């Protein structure tokens, strides 16, 4: 949302967010984002009303499982200024039985 708002307010249309999926299940995100031109709907829930907005700050999604070279090229591209990594509890699959 914040990146989307900066792009809208400042006219900074030459930059945006690239998503990178590295797990096989990330194909679901690839399919969802690709099927809607990388746009998604953000719904902000309020006590008196809800507000839905279409967010367009994601400009590309790379599915690294099928295209590892694209992923490496994106991460080493001199035009890329910031790389952030999110590891959620879904990224830590631990089988108690086998370790």
PDB file of C-alpha atoms in Angstrom:
ATOM      1  CA  UNK A   1       0.000   0.000   0.000  1.00  0.00           C
ATOM      2  CA  UNK A   2       2.726   2.475   0.952  1.00  0.00           C
ATOM      3  CA  UNK A   3       4.749   1.903  -2.208  1.00  0.00           C
ATOM      4  CA  UNK A   4       1.564   2.146  -4.271  1.00  0.00           C
ATOM      5  CA  UNK A   5       0.725   5.487  -2.642  1.00  0.00           C
ATOM      6  CA  UNK A   6       4.222   6.891  -3.242  1.00  0.00           C
ATOM      7  CA  UNK A   7       4.054   5.872  -6.891  1.00  0.00           C
ATOM      8  CA  UNK A   8       0.636   7.530  -7.237  1.00  0.00           C
ATOM      9  CA  UNK A   9       1.520  10.740  -5.388  1.00  0.00           C
ATOM     10  CA  UNK A  10       5.005  11.291  -6.783  1.00  0.00           C
ATOM     11  CA  UNK A  11       4.547   9.914 -10.266  1.00  0.00           C
ATOM     12  CA  UNK A  12       7.445   7.512  -9.733  1.00  0.00           C
ATOM     13  CA  UNK A  13       6.171   5.030 -12.301  1.00  0.00           C
ATOM     14  CA  UNK A  14       9.641   3.829 -13.334  1.00  0.00           C
ATOM     15  CA  UNK A  15      10.013   1.683 -10.228  1.00  0.00           C
ATOM     16  CA  UNK A  16       7.994  -0.839  -8.266  1.00  0.00           C
ATOM     17  CA  UNK A  17       8.153  -4.156  -6.459  1.00  0.00           C
ATOM     18  CA  UNK A  18       9.327  -7.407  -7.983  1.00  0.00           C
ATOM     19  CA  UNK A  19       8.075 -10.531  -6.263  1.00  0.00           C
ATOM     20  CA  UNK A  20      10.207 -13.663  -6.245  1.00  0.00           C
ATOM     21  CA  UNK A  21       8.838 -17.087  -5.395  1.00  0.00           C
ATOM     22  CA  UNK A  22      11.373 -19.794  -4.555  1.00  0.00           C
ATOM     23  CA  UNK A  23       9.166 -22.605  -3.277  1.00  0.00           C
ATOM     24  CA  UNK A  24       7.072 -24.924  -5.480  1.00  0.00           C
ATOM     25  CA  UNK A  25       3.870 -23.784  -3.771  1.00  0.00           C
ATOM     26  CA  UNK A  26       4.673 -20.215  -4.907  1.00  0.00           C
ATOM     27  CA  UNK A  27       3.248 -21.254  -8.276  1.00  0.00           C
ATOM     28  CA  UNK A  28      -0.128 -20.318  -6.766  1.00  0.00           C
ATOM     29  CA  UNK A  29       1.043 -16.724  -6.344  1.00  0.00           C
ATOM     30  CA  UNK A  30       2.552 -16.712  -9.844  1.00  0.00           C
ATOM     31  CA  UNK A  31      -0.772 -17.873 -11.303  1.00  0.00           C
ATOM     32  CA  UNK A  32      -2.852 -15.452  -9.242  1.00  0.00           C
ATOM     33  CA  UNK A  33      -0.683 -12.413  -9.937  1.00  0.00           C
ATOM     34  CA  UNK A  34      -0.180 -13.277 -13.603  1.00  0.00           C
ATOM     35  CA  UNK A  35      -3.908 -13.745 -14.086  1.00  0.00           C
ATOM     36  CA  UNK A  36      -4.612 -10.209 -12.909  1.00  0.00           C
ATOM     37  CA  UNK A  37      -1.683  -8.259 -14.375  1.00  0.00           C
ATOM     38  CA  UNK A  38       0.087  -8.235 -10.966  1.00  0.00           C
ATOM     39  CA  UNK A  39      -2.732  -6.196  -9.441  1.00  0.00           C
ATOM     40  CA  UNK A  40      -4.441  -7.175  -6.211  1.00  0.00           C
ATOM     41  CA  UNK A  41      -7.216  -5.857  -4.007  1.00  0.00           C
ATOM     42  CA  UNK A  42      -6.487  -4.606  -0.515  1.00  0.00           C
ATOM     43  CA  UNK A  43      -9.504  -4.415   1.790  1.00  0.00           C
ATOM     44  CA  UNK A  44      -9.161  -2.171   4.827  1.00  0.00           C
ATOM     45  CA  UNK A  45     -11.756  -3.040   7.418  1.00  0.00           C
ATOM     46  CA  UNK A  46     -13.123  -0.311   9.636  1.00  0.00           C
ATOM     47  CA  UNK A  47     -15.639  -0.203  12.456  1.00  0.00           C
ATOM     48  CA  UNK A  48     -18.167   1.654  10.314  1.00  0.00           C
ATOM     49  CA  UNK A  49     -17.187   0.679   6.772  1.00  0.00           C
ATOM     50  CA  UNK A  50     -14.741  -1.229   4.615  1.00  0.00           C
ATOM     51  CA  UNK A  51     -12.637   0.252   1.846  1.00  0.00           C
ATOM     52  CA  UNK A  52     -11.304  -1.746  -1.111  1.00  0.00           C
ATOM     53  CA  UNK A  53      -8.426  -0.506  -3.258  1.00  0.00           C
ATOM     54  CA  UNK A  54      -6.655  -1.972  -6.254  1.00  0.00           C
ATOM     55  CA  UNK A  55      -2.910  -2.018  -5.603  1.00  0.00           C
ATOM     56  CA  UNK A  56      -0.487  -1.816  -8.506  1.00  0.00           C
ATOM     57  CA  UNK A  57       2.944  -1.559  -6.901  1.00  0.00           C
ATOM     58  CA  UNK A  58       3.972  -5.110  -7.848  1.00  0.00           C
ATOM     59  CA  UNK A  59       5.297  -4.805 -11.382  1.00  0.00           C
ATOM     60  CA  UNK A  60       6.815  -8.254 -11.877  1.00  0.00           C
ATOM     61  CA  UNK A  61       6.674 -11.706 -10.323  1.00  0.00           C
ATOM     62  CA  UNK A  62       9.432 -14.247 -10.933  1.00  0.00           C
ATOM     63  CA  UNK A  63       8.839 -17.907 -10.176  1.00  0.00           C
ATOM     64  CA  UNK A  64      12.384 -18.982  -9.375  1.00  0.00           C
ATOM     65  CA  UNK A  65      11.573 -22.703  -9.281  1.00  0.00           C
ATOM     66  CA  UNK A  66      10.995 -22.740 -13.045  1.00  0.00           C
ATOM     67  CA  UNK A  67      13.286 -19.817 -13.863  1.00  0.00           C
ATOM     68  CA  UNK A  68      16.248 -19.830 -11.455  1.00  0.00           C
ATOM     69  CA  UNK A  69      18.396 -17.861 -13.903  1.00  0.00           C
ATOM     70  CA  UNK A  70      15.761 -15.080 -14.004  1.00  0.00           C
ATOM     71  CA  UNK A  71      15.836 -14.980 -10.205  1.00  0.00           C
ATOM     72  CA  UNK A  72      19.630 -14.692 -10.057  1.00  0.00           C
ATOM     73  CA  UNK A  73      19.678 -12.055 -12.800  1.00  0.00           C
ATOM     74  CA  UNK A  74      17.030 -10.011 -10.975  1.00  0.00           C
ATOM     75  CA  UNK A  75      18.949 -10.143  -7.694  1.00  0.00           C
ATOM     76  CA  UNK A  76      22.180  -9.063  -9.373  1.00  0.00           C
ATOM     77  CA  UNK A  77      20.642  -6.395 -11.636  1.00  0.00           C
ATOM     78  CA  UNK A  78      22.347  -3.023 -10.957  1.00  0.00           C
ATOM     79  CA  UNK A  79      18.983  -1.289 -11.360  1.00  0.00           C
ATOM     80  CA  UNK A  80      17.640  -3.112  -8.284  1.00  0.00           C
ATOM     81  CA  UNK A  81      18.260  -0.858  -5.291  1.00  0.00           C
ATOM     82  CA  UNK A  82      16.653  -2.720  -2.382  1.00  0.00           C
ATOM     83  CA  UNK A  83      16.215  -6.439  -1.721  1.00  0.00           C
ATOM     84  CA  UNK A  84      14.154  -7.542   1.252  1.00  0.00           C
ATOM     85  CA  UNK A  85      13.503 -11.083   2.395  1.00  0.00           C
ATOM     86  CA  UNK A  86      10.497 -12.289   4.346  1.00  0.00           C
ATOM     87  CA  UNK A  87      10.589 -15.653   6.040  1.00  0.00           C
ATOM     88  CA  UNK A  88       7.299 -16.530   7.682  1.00  0.00           C
ATOM     89  CA  UNK A  89       6.281 -19.508   9.757  1.00  0.00           C
ATOM     90  CA  UNK A  90       5.216 -21.138   6.476  1.00  0.00           C
ATOM     91  CA  UNK A  91       8.869 -21.192   5.445  1.00  0.00           C
ATOM     92  CA  UNK A  92       9.926 -23.252   8.438  1.00  0.00           C
ATOM     93  CA  UNK A  93       8.454 -26.685   7.874  1.00  0.00           C
ATOM     94  CA  UNK A  94       9.834 -28.891  10.601  1.00  0.00           C
ATOM     95  CA  UNK A  95       8.839 -32.520  10.942  1.00  0.00           C
ATOM     96  CA  UNK A  96       9.061 -33.431  14.637  1.00  0.00           C
ATOM     97  CA  UNK A  97       9.528 -37.095  13.755  1.00  0.00           C
ATOM     98  CA  UNK A  98      12.365 -36.818  11.254  1.00  0.00           C
ATOM     99  CA  UNK A  99      13.854 -33.420  12.069  1.00  0.00           C
TER     100      UNK A  99
END
